[in-house]
């Protein structure tokens, strides 16, 4: 099984992530923010990944450090799970609707970290969650997972729907990209 457990402790957060990309979509996230937990659950469920996240963060300041640092640790766990990338499909693409919102995510497990993020958020907050943190989480995840990630919200009006479609879309694209389709690295260079 392709799985990893990664921990990281700073003056702002103490995080442990367990990830199994050959799982069944079982997710347990304790981040300190209910909406963010819901989004990680949606992403893991639609990826078919087992994810367990325990984060103790300085949420008395705000949720920024926790969201970004969870992205870092989850990204490192993902990079460990895919290892040398031998046999994986490498590319993934998913269009995902949620009611009036439509999100598209494209992934390349390239070893070249990059994020393109095009998502307008009509509201600054959903519950206690600051919506600008979606991009911060996605950037931290992509950089540490060593993937190229393009996230686009094509349209939507309800901020909750937009963000949930986005997380589900990322999960589905990741699932597609990590499927085993062969026994070699899918690159003309022979290495990723």
PDB file of C-alpha atoms in Angstrom:
ATOM      1  CA  UNK A   1       0.000   0.000   0.000  1.00  0.00           C
ATOM      2  CA  UNK A   2       1.072   3.530  -0.724  1.00  0.00           C
ATOM      3  CA  UNK A   3       0.824   5.236   2.624  1.00  0.00           C
ATOM      4  CA  UNK A   4       2.716   7.731   4.777  1.00  0.00           C
ATOM      5  CA  UNK A   5       2.622   9.351   8.187  1.00  0.00           C
ATOM      6  CA  UNK A   6       4.190  12.800   8.524  1.00  0.00           C
ATOM      7  CA  UNK A   7       4.426  15.137  11.519  1.00  0.00           C
ATOM      8  CA  UNK A   8       5.500  18.754  11.784  1.00  0.00           C
ATOM      9  CA  UNK A   9       5.750  20.948  14.863  1.00  0.00           C
ATOM     10  CA  UNK A  10       6.355  24.693  14.852  1.00  0.00           C
ATOM     11  CA  UNK A  11       5.654  27.552  17.279  1.00  0.00           C
ATOM     12  CA  UNK A  12       2.290  27.955  15.491  1.00  0.00           C
ATOM     13  CA  UNK A  13       1.083  24.410  14.808  1.00  0.00           C
ATOM     14  CA  UNK A  14       1.567  20.774  15.782  1.00  0.00           C
ATOM     15  CA  UNK A  15       0.295  18.534  12.978  1.00  0.00           C
ATOM     16  CA  UNK A  16       0.266  14.825  12.241  1.00  0.00           C
ATOM     17  CA  UNK A  17      -1.096  13.494   8.944  1.00  0.00           C
ATOM     18  CA  UNK A  18      -1.649   9.875   7.948  1.00  0.00           C
ATOM     19  CA  UNK A  19      -2.417   9.287   4.272  1.00  0.00           C
ATOM     20  CA  UNK A  20      -3.217   6.121   2.344  1.00  0.00           C
ATOM     21  CA  UNK A  21      -3.812   6.775  -1.359  1.00  0.00           C
ATOM     22  CA  UNK A  22      -4.953   3.172  -1.833  1.00  0.00           C
ATOM     23  CA  UNK A  23      -7.704   3.613   0.733  1.00  0.00           C
ATOM     24  CA  UNK A  24     -11.482   3.694   0.708  1.00  0.00           C
ATOM     25  CA  UNK A  25     -12.147   7.402   1.320  1.00  0.00           C
ATOM     26  CA  UNK A  26     -12.226   7.227   5.118  1.00  0.00           C
ATOM     27  CA  UNK A  27     -11.379  10.648   6.529  1.00  0.00           C
ATOM     28  CA  UNK A  28     -10.912  11.939  10.062  1.00  0.00           C
ATOM     29  CA  UNK A  29      -9.866  15.578  10.241  1.00  0.00           C
ATOM     30  CA  UNK A  30      -9.487  17.575  13.430  1.00  0.00           C
ATOM     31  CA  UNK A  31      -8.148  20.932  12.307  1.00  0.00           C
ATOM     32  CA  UNK A  32      -9.857  23.304  14.699  1.00  0.00           C
ATOM     33  CA  UNK A  33     -12.214  24.565  11.978  1.00  0.00           C
ATOM     34  CA  UNK A  34     -15.412  22.694  11.174  1.00  0.00           C
ATOM     35  CA  UNK A  35     -15.816  23.978   7.621  1.00  0.00           C
ATOM     36  CA  UNK A  36     -12.230  23.097   6.722  1.00  0.00           C
ATOM     37  CA  UNK A  37     -12.703  19.614   8.223  1.00  0.00           C
ATOM     38  CA  UNK A  38     -15.760  19.234   5.969  1.00  0.00           C
ATOM     39  CA  UNK A  39     -13.703  20.235   2.902  1.00  0.00           C
ATOM     40  CA  UNK A  40     -10.866  17.793   3.697  1.00  0.00           C
ATOM     41  CA  UNK A  41     -13.504  15.103   4.202  1.00  0.00           C
ATOM     42  CA  UNK A  42     -14.998  15.920   0.784  1.00  0.00           C
ATOM     43  CA  UNK A  43     -11.600  15.873  -0.917  1.00  0.00           C
ATOM     44  CA  UNK A  44     -10.563  12.557   0.688  1.00  0.00           C
ATOM     45  CA  UNK A  45     -13.903  10.874   0.075  1.00  0.00           C
ATOM     46  CA  UNK A  46     -13.907  11.770  -3.626  1.00  0.00           C
ATOM     47  CA  UNK A  47     -10.225  10.854  -4.022  1.00  0.00           C
ATOM     48  CA  UNK A  48     -10.792   7.500  -2.334  1.00  0.00           C
ATOM     49  CA  UNK A  49      -7.908   8.347  -0.005  1.00  0.00           C
ATOM     50  CA  UNK A  50      -7.825   7.509   3.696  1.00  0.00           C
ATOM     51  CA  UNK A  51      -6.774  10.695   5.484  1.00  0.00           C
ATOM     52  CA  UNK A  52      -6.299  11.337   9.187  1.00  0.00           C
ATOM     53  CA  UNK A  53      -5.301  14.832  10.282  1.00  0.00           C
ATOM     54  CA  UNK A  54      -4.711  16.034  13.823  1.00  0.00           C
ATOM     55  CA  UNK A  55      -3.825  19.715  14.097  1.00  0.00           C
ATOM     56  CA  UNK A  56      -3.307  21.802  17.181  1.00  0.00           C
ATOM     57  CA  UNK A  57      -2.882  25.352  15.953  1.00  0.00           C
ATOM     58  CA  UNK A  58      -2.874  28.945  17.162  1.00  0.00           C
ATOM     59  CA  UNK A  59      -6.492  29.459  16.121  1.00  0.00           C
ATOM     60  CA  UNK A  60      -6.767  32.225  18.732  1.00  0.00           C
ATOM     61  CA  UNK A  61      -4.808  34.271  16.151  1.00  0.00           C
ATOM     62  CA  UNK A  62      -6.794  32.971  13.168  1.00  0.00           C
ATOM     63  CA  UNK A  63      -6.886  29.810  11.040  1.00  0.00           C
ATOM     64  CA  UNK A  64      -4.215  30.885   8.533  1.00  0.00           C
ATOM     65  CA  UNK A  65      -1.252  29.035  10.066  1.00  0.00           C
ATOM     66  CA  UNK A  66      -3.249  25.843  10.487  1.00  0.00           C
ATOM     67  CA  UNK A  67      -4.635  25.820   6.927  1.00  0.00           C
ATOM     68  CA  UNK A  68      -1.238  26.495   5.366  1.00  0.00           C
ATOM     69  CA  UNK A  69       0.660  24.053   7.585  1.00  0.00           C
ATOM     70  CA  UNK A  70      -1.889  21.273   7.006  1.00  0.00           C
ATOM     71  CA  UNK A  71      -1.286  21.836   3.278  1.00  0.00           C
ATOM     72  CA  UNK A  72       2.460  21.484   3.849  1.00  0.00           C
ATOM     73  CA  UNK A  73       2.189  18.262   5.860  1.00  0.00           C
ATOM     74  CA  UNK A  74      -0.492  16.676   3.656  1.00  0.00           C
ATOM     75  CA  UNK A  75       1.614  17.570   0.603  1.00  0.00           C
ATOM     76  CA  UNK A  76       4.725  15.937   2.078  1.00  0.00           C
ATOM     77  CA  UNK A  77       2.703  12.812   2.884  1.00  0.00           C
ATOM     78  CA  UNK A  78       1.370  12.729  -0.697  1.00  0.00           C
ATOM     79  CA  UNK A  79       4.897  13.049  -2.152  1.00  0.00           C
ATOM     80  CA  UNK A  80       6.010  10.160   0.052  1.00  0.00           C
ATOM     81  CA  UNK A  81       3.048   8.021  -1.056  1.00  0.00           C
ATOM     82  CA  UNK A  82       3.749   8.412  -4.788  1.00  0.00           C
ATOM     83  CA  UNK A  83       7.491   7.864  -4.241  1.00  0.00           C
ATOM     84  CA  UNK A  84       9.357   7.457  -7.536  1.00  0.00           C
ATOM     85  CA  UNK A  85       6.034   7.766  -9.424  1.00  0.00           C
ATOM     86  CA  UNK A  86       6.629   4.461 -11.215  1.00  0.00           C
ATOM     87  CA  UNK A  87       3.505   3.131 -12.922  1.00  0.00           C
ATOM     88  CA  UNK A  88       1.162   6.006 -12.042  1.00  0.00           C
ATOM     89  CA  UNK A  89      -1.098   7.627 -14.618  1.00  0.00           C
ATOM     90  CA  UNK A  90       0.520  10.966 -13.667  1.00  0.00           C
ATOM     91  CA  UNK A  91      -2.174  13.254 -15.089  1.00  0.00           C
ATOM     92  CA  UNK A  92      -5.654  13.794 -13.698  1.00  0.00           C
ATOM     93  CA  UNK A  93      -8.565  15.991 -14.707  1.00  0.00           C
ATOM     94  CA  UNK A  94     -11.954  16.464 -13.067  1.00  0.00           C
ATOM     95  CA  UNK A  95     -14.914  18.747 -13.657  1.00  0.00           C
ATOM     96  CA  UNK A  96     -17.143  18.738 -10.597  1.00  0.00           C
ATOM     97  CA  UNK A  97     -20.487  20.500 -10.154  1.00  0.00           C
ATOM     98  CA  UNK A  98     -22.210  21.353  -6.919  1.00  0.00           C
ATOM     99  CA  UNK A  99     -25.607  22.874  -7.544  1.00  0.00           C
ATOM    100  CA  UNK A 100     -24.961  26.147  -9.420  1.00  0.00           C
ATOM    101  CA  UNK A 101     -21.141  25.971  -9.061  1.00  0.00           C
ATOM    102  CA  UNK A 102     -18.715  24.186 -11.379  1.00  0.00           C
ATOM    103  CA  UNK A 103     -15.026  23.581 -10.629  1.00  0.00           C
ATOM    104  CA  UNK A 104     -12.272  22.070 -12.767  1.00  0.00           C
ATOM    105  CA  UNK A 105      -8.987  20.711 -11.477  1.00  0.00           C
ATOM    106  CA  UNK A 106      -6.040  19.379 -13.453  1.00  0.00           C
ATOM    107  CA  UNK A 107      -3.062  17.610 -11.865  1.00  0.00           C
ATOM    108  CA  UNK A 108       0.358  16.622 -13.141  1.00  0.00           C
ATOM    109  CA  UNK A 109       2.474  14.634 -10.678  1.00  0.00           C
ATOM    110  CA  UNK A 110       5.523  16.119 -12.327  1.00  0.00           C
ATOM    111  CA  UNK A 111       7.982  16.820  -9.546  1.00  0.00           C
ATOM    112  CA  UNK A 112       7.689  20.476 -10.607  1.00  0.00           C
ATOM    113  CA  UNK A 113       5.499  22.254  -8.057  1.00  0.00           C
ATOM    114  CA  UNK A 114       3.194  24.939  -9.405  1.00  0.00           C
ATOM    115  CA  UNK A 115      -0.276  26.267  -8.614  1.00  0.00           C
ATOM    116  CA  UNK A 116      -2.668  28.101 -10.907  1.00  0.00           C
ATOM    117  CA  UNK A 117      -5.698  29.173  -8.878  1.00  0.00           C
ATOM    118  CA  UNK A 118      -8.639  30.933 -10.507  1.00  0.00           C
ATOM    119  CA  UNK A 119     -11.553  31.081  -8.094  1.00  0.00           C
ATOM    120  CA  UNK A 120     -13.586  34.103  -7.176  1.00  0.00           C
ATOM    121  CA  UNK A 121     -15.140  33.873  -3.717  1.00  0.00           C
ATOM    122  CA  UNK A 122     -18.325  35.947  -3.372  1.00  0.00           C
ATOM    123  CA  UNK A 123     -18.089  35.957   0.440  1.00  0.00           C
ATOM    124  CA  UNK A 124     -15.051  36.526   2.664  1.00  0.00           C
ATOM    125  CA  UNK A 125     -16.144  33.870   5.150  1.00  0.00           C
ATOM    126  CA  UNK A 126     -18.095  30.652   5.365  1.00  0.00           C
ATOM    127  CA  UNK A 127     -18.873  30.231   9.037  1.00  0.00           C
ATOM    128  CA  UNK A 128     -15.577  30.770  10.859  1.00  0.00           C
ATOM    129  CA  UNK A 129     -13.511  29.970   7.761  1.00  0.00           C
ATOM    130  CA  UNK A 130     -11.805  32.760   5.792  1.00  0.00           C
ATOM    131  CA  UNK A 131     -12.271  31.909   2.128  1.00  0.00           C
ATOM    132  CA  UNK A 132      -8.887  33.313   1.047  1.00  0.00           C
ATOM    133  CA  UNK A 133      -7.332  30.365   2.915  1.00  0.00           C
ATOM    134  CA  UNK A 134      -8.473  27.952   0.202  1.00  0.00           C
ATOM    135  CA  UNK A 135      -5.725  29.278  -2.076  1.00  0.00           C
ATOM    136  CA  UNK A 136      -3.176  29.251   0.768  1.00  0.00           C
ATOM    137  CA  UNK A 137      -3.938  25.598   1.514  1.00  0.00           C
ATOM    138  CA  UNK A 138      -3.834  24.592  -2.167  1.00  0.00           C
ATOM    139  CA  UNK A 139      -0.507  26.385  -2.718  1.00  0.00           C
ATOM    140  CA  UNK A 140       1.108  24.763   0.328  1.00  0.00           C
ATOM    141  CA  UNK A 141      -0.228  21.362  -0.721  1.00  0.00           C
ATOM    142  CA  UNK A 142       0.945  21.630  -4.358  1.00  0.00           C
ATOM    143  CA  UNK A 143       4.410  22.930  -3.453  1.00  0.00           C
ATOM    144  CA  UNK A 144       5.043  20.152  -0.930  1.00  0.00           C
ATOM    145  CA  UNK A 145       3.367  17.381  -2.931  1.00  0.00           C
ATOM    146  CA  UNK A 146       5.657  18.395  -5.835  1.00  0.00           C
ATOM    147  CA  UNK A 147       2.739  18.548  -8.253  1.00  0.00           C
ATOM    148  CA  UNK A 148       1.453  20.990 -10.827  1.00  0.00           C
ATOM    149  CA  UNK A 149      -2.114  21.857  -9.846  1.00  0.00           C
ATOM    150  CA  UNK A 150      -4.542  23.987 -11.832  1.00  0.00           C
ATOM    151  CA  UNK A 151      -7.785  24.881 -10.076  1.00  0.00           C
ATOM    152  CA  UNK A 152     -10.495  26.832 -11.873  1.00  0.00           C
ATOM    153  CA  UNK A 153     -13.992  27.713 -10.766  1.00  0.00           C
ATOM    154  CA  UNK A 154     -15.908  28.209 -13.979  1.00  0.00           C
ATOM    155  CA  UNK A 155     -18.932  29.745 -12.263  1.00  0.00           C
ATOM    156  CA  UNK A 156     -20.956  29.786  -9.071  1.00  0.00           C
ATOM    157  CA  UNK A 157     -22.767  32.103  -6.694  1.00  0.00           C
ATOM    158  CA  UNK A 158     -22.831  30.344  -3.322  1.00  0.00           C
ATOM    159  CA  UNK A 159     -19.391  30.433  -1.689  1.00  0.00           C
ATOM    160  CA  UNK A 160     -19.913  27.164   0.202  1.00  0.00           C
ATOM    161  CA  UNK A 161     -20.866  25.414  -3.050  1.00  0.00           C
ATOM    162  CA  UNK A 162     -17.897  26.932  -4.911  1.00  0.00           C
ATOM    163  CA  UNK A 163     -15.364  25.792  -2.312  1.00  0.00           C
ATOM    164  CA  UNK A 164     -16.887  22.336  -1.923  1.00  0.00           C
ATOM    165  CA  UNK A 165     -16.963  21.779  -5.701  1.00  0.00           C
ATOM    166  CA  UNK A 166     -13.323  22.872  -5.779  1.00  0.00           C
ATOM    167  CA  UNK A 167     -12.173  20.447  -3.053  1.00  0.00           C
ATOM    168  CA  UNK A 168     -14.135  17.558  -4.577  1.00  0.00           C
ATOM    169  CA  UNK A 169     -12.670  18.369  -7.985  1.00  0.00           C
ATOM    170  CA  UNK A 170      -9.117  18.346  -6.615  1.00  0.00           C
ATOM    171  CA  UNK A 171      -9.792  15.018  -4.893  1.00  0.00           C
ATOM    172  CA  UNK A 172     -11.137  13.448  -8.086  1.00  0.00           C
ATOM    173  CA  UNK A 173      -8.205  14.742 -10.168  1.00  0.00           C
ATOM    174  CA  UNK A 174      -5.694  13.442  -7.617  1.00  0.00           C
ATOM    175  CA  UNK A 175      -7.400  10.050  -7.606  1.00  0.00           C
ATOM    176  CA  UNK A 176      -7.188   9.886 -11.387  1.00  0.00           C
ATOM    177  CA  UNK A 177      -3.501  10.870 -11.447  1.00  0.00           C
ATOM    178  CA  UNK A 178      -2.379   8.291  -8.856  1.00  0.00           C
ATOM    179  CA  UNK A 179      -3.988   5.267 -10.534  1.00  0.00           C
ATOM    180  CA  UNK A 180      -1.502   2.540 -11.409  1.00  0.00           C
ATOM    181  CA  UNK A 181      -1.587   2.071 -15.190  1.00  0.00           C
ATOM    182  CA  UNK A 182       1.786   0.516 -15.949  1.00  0.00           C
ATOM    183  CA  UNK A 183       5.165  -0.334 -14.525  1.00  0.00           C
ATOM    184  CA  UNK A 184       7.324   2.544 -15.776  1.00  0.00           C
ATOM    185  CA  UNK A 185       7.640   6.251 -15.074  1.00  0.00           C
ATOM    186  CA  UNK A 186       5.420   8.118 -17.552  1.00  0.00           C
ATOM    187  CA  UNK A 187       8.008  10.556 -18.860  1.00  0.00           C
ATOM    188  CA  UNK A 188      10.199  10.843 -21.954  1.00  0.00           C
ATOM    189  CA  UNK A 189      13.040  11.618 -19.514  1.00  0.00           C
ATOM    190  CA  UNK A 190      12.485   8.319 -17.717  1.00  0.00           C
ATOM    191  CA  UNK A 191      12.292  10.088 -14.357  1.00  0.00           C
ATOM    192  CA  UNK A 192      10.005  12.586 -12.660  1.00  0.00           C
TER     193      UNK A 192
END
